[in-house]
mmCIF file of C-alpha atoms in Angstrom:
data_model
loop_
_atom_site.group_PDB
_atom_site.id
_atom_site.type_symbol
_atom_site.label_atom_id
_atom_site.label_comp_id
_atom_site.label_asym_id
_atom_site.label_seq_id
_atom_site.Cartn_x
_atom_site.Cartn_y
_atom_site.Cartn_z
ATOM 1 C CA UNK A 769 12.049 -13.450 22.616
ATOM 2 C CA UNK A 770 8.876 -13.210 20.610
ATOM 3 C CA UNK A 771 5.078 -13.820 21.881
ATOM 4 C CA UNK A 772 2.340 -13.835 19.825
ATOM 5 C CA UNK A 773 -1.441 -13.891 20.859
ATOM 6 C CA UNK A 774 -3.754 -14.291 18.423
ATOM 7 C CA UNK A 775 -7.870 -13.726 19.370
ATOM 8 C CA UNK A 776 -10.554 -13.134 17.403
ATOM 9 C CA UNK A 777 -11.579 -15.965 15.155
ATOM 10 C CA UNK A 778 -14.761 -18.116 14.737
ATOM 11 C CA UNK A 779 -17.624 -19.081 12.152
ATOM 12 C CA UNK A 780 -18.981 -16.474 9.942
ATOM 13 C CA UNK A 781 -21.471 -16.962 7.111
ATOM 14 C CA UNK A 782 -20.327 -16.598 3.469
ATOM 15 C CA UNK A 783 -20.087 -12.719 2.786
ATOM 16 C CA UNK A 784 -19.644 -11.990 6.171
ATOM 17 C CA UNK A 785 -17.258 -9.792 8.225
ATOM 18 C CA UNK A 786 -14.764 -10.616 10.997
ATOM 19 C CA UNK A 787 -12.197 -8.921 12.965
ATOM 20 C CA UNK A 788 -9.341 -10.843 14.976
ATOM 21 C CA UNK A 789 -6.270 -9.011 16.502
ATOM 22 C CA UNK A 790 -3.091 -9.910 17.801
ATOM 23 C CA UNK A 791 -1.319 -8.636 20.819
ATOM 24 C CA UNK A 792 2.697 -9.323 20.484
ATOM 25 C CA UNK A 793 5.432 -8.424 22.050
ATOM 26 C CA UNK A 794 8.264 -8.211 19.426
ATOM 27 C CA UNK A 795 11.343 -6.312 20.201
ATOM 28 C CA UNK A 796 11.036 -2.793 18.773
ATOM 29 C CA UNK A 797 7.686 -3.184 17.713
ATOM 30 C CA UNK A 798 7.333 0.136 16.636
ATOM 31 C CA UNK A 799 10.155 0.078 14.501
ATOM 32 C CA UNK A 800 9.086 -3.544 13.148
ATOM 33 C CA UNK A 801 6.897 -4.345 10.322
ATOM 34 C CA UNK A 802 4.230 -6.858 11.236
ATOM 35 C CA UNK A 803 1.976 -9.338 8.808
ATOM 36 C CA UNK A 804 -0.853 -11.760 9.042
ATOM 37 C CA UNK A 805 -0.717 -15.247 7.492
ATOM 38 C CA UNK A 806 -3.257 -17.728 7.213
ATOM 39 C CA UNK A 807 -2.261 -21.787 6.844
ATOM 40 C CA UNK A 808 -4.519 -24.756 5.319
ATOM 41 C CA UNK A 809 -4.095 -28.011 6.683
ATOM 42 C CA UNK A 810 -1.427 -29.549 4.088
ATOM 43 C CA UNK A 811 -0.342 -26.028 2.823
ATOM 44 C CA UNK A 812 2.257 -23.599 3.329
ATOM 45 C CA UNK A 813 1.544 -20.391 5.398
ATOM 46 C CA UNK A 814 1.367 -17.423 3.288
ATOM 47 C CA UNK A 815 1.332 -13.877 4.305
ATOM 48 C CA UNK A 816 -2.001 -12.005 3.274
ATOM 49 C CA UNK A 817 -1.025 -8.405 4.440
ATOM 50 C CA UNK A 818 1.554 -6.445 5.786
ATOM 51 C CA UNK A 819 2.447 -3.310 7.713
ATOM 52 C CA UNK A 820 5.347 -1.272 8.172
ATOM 53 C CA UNK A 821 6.024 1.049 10.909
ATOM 54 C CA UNK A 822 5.313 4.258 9.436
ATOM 55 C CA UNK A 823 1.928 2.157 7.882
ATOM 56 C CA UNK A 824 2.371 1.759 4.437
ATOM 57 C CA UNK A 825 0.188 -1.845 3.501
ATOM 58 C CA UNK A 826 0.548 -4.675 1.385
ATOM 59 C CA UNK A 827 -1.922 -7.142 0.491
ATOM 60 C CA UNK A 828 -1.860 -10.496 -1.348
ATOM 61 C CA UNK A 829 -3.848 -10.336 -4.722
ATOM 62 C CA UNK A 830 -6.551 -12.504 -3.122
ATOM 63 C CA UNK A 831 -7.588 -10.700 0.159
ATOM 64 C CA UNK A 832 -6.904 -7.323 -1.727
ATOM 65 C CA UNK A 833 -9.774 -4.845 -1.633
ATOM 66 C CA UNK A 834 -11.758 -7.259 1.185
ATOM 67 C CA UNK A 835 -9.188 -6.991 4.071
ATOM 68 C CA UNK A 836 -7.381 -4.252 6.291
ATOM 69 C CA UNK A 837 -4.752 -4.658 8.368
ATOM 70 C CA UNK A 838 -3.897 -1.923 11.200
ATOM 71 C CA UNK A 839 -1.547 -1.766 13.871
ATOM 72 C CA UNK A 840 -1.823 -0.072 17.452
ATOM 73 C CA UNK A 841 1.336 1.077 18.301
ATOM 74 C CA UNK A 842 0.596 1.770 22.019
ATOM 75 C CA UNK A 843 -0.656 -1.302 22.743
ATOM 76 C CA UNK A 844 1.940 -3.292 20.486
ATOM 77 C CA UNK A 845 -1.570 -5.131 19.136
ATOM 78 C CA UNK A 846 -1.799 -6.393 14.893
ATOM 79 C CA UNK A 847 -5.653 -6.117 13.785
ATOM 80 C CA UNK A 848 -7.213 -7.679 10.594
ATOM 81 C CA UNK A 849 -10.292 -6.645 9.449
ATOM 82 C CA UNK A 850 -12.259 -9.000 7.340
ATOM 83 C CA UNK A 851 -14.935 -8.590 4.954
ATOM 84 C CA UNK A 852 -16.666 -10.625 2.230
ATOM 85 C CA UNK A 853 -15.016 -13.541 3.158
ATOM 86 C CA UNK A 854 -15.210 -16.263 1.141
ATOM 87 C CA UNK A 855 -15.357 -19.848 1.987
ATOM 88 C CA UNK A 856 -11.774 -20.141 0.258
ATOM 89 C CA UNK A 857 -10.132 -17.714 3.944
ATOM 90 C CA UNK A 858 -10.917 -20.482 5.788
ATOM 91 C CA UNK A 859 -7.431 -20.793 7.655
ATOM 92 C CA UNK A 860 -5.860 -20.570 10.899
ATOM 93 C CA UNK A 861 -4.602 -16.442 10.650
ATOM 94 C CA UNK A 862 -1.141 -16.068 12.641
ATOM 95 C CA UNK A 863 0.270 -12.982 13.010
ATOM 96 C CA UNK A 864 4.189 -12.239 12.877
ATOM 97 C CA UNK A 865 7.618 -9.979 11.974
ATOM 98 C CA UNK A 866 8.599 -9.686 8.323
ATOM 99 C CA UNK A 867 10.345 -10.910 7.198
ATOM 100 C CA UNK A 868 9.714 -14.359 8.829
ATOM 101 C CA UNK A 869 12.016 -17.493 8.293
ATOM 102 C CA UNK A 870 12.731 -20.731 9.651
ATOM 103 C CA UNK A 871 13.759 -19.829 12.869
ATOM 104 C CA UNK A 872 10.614 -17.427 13.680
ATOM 105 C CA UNK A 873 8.541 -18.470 16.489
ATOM 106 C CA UNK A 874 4.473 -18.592 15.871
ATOM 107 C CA UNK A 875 1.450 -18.242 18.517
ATOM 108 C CA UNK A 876 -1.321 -20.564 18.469
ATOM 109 C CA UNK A 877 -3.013 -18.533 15.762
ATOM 110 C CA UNK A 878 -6.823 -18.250 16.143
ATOM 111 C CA UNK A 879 -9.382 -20.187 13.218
ATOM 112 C CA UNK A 880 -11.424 -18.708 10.593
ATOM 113 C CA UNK A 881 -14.141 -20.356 9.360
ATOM 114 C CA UNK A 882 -16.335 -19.204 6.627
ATOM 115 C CA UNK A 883 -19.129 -21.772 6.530
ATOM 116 C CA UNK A 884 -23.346 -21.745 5.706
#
């Protein structure tokens, strides 16, 4: 059984920062490496970073050098930090196991808006 609560996510200006988190209960968390991915209305999700256990990161080439993802351990909780955002990361950001596939559950994800 997998839950996934995403929070976080509103309207930020062009340029702007933003910080959502995710609180999950995955079995063996710990052990588990985690990712956020972001979906378009009429596109595919794609995963924009991910963390292993022991913390080693991976970013997609275009959220590289603007975003950081972190985990919490203790409090099984996923953050993203955001910054620069551009109006192009306007998504709904879901947080999950990776590998996911077709059987993988999602939250409801929480919506980023970059906007003027």
């Amino acid at each position: 059984q997998v839950q996934l609560v995403e929070s976080g996510g509103g309207l930020v200006q062009p340029g702007g920062s933003l910080n959502i988190s995710c609180r999950a209960s995955v079995p063996h968390f710990r052990a588990q490496t985690m990712g956020w991915y972001r979906q378009v209305p009429g596109q595919r999700r794609e995963a924009v970073a991910l963390i292993t256990w022991r913390g080693t990161t991976n970013y997609a080439d275009s959220v590289k050098g603007r975003f950081t993802i972190s985990r919490d351990n203790s409090q099984n909780t996923l953050y993203l930090q955001m910054a620069s955002l551009k109006p192009e990361d306007t998504a709904i950001y879901y947080c999950n196991v990776d590998p996911v596939s077709r059987a993988s559950r999602w939250g409801q994800g929480t919506q980023v808006t970059v906007s003027s």
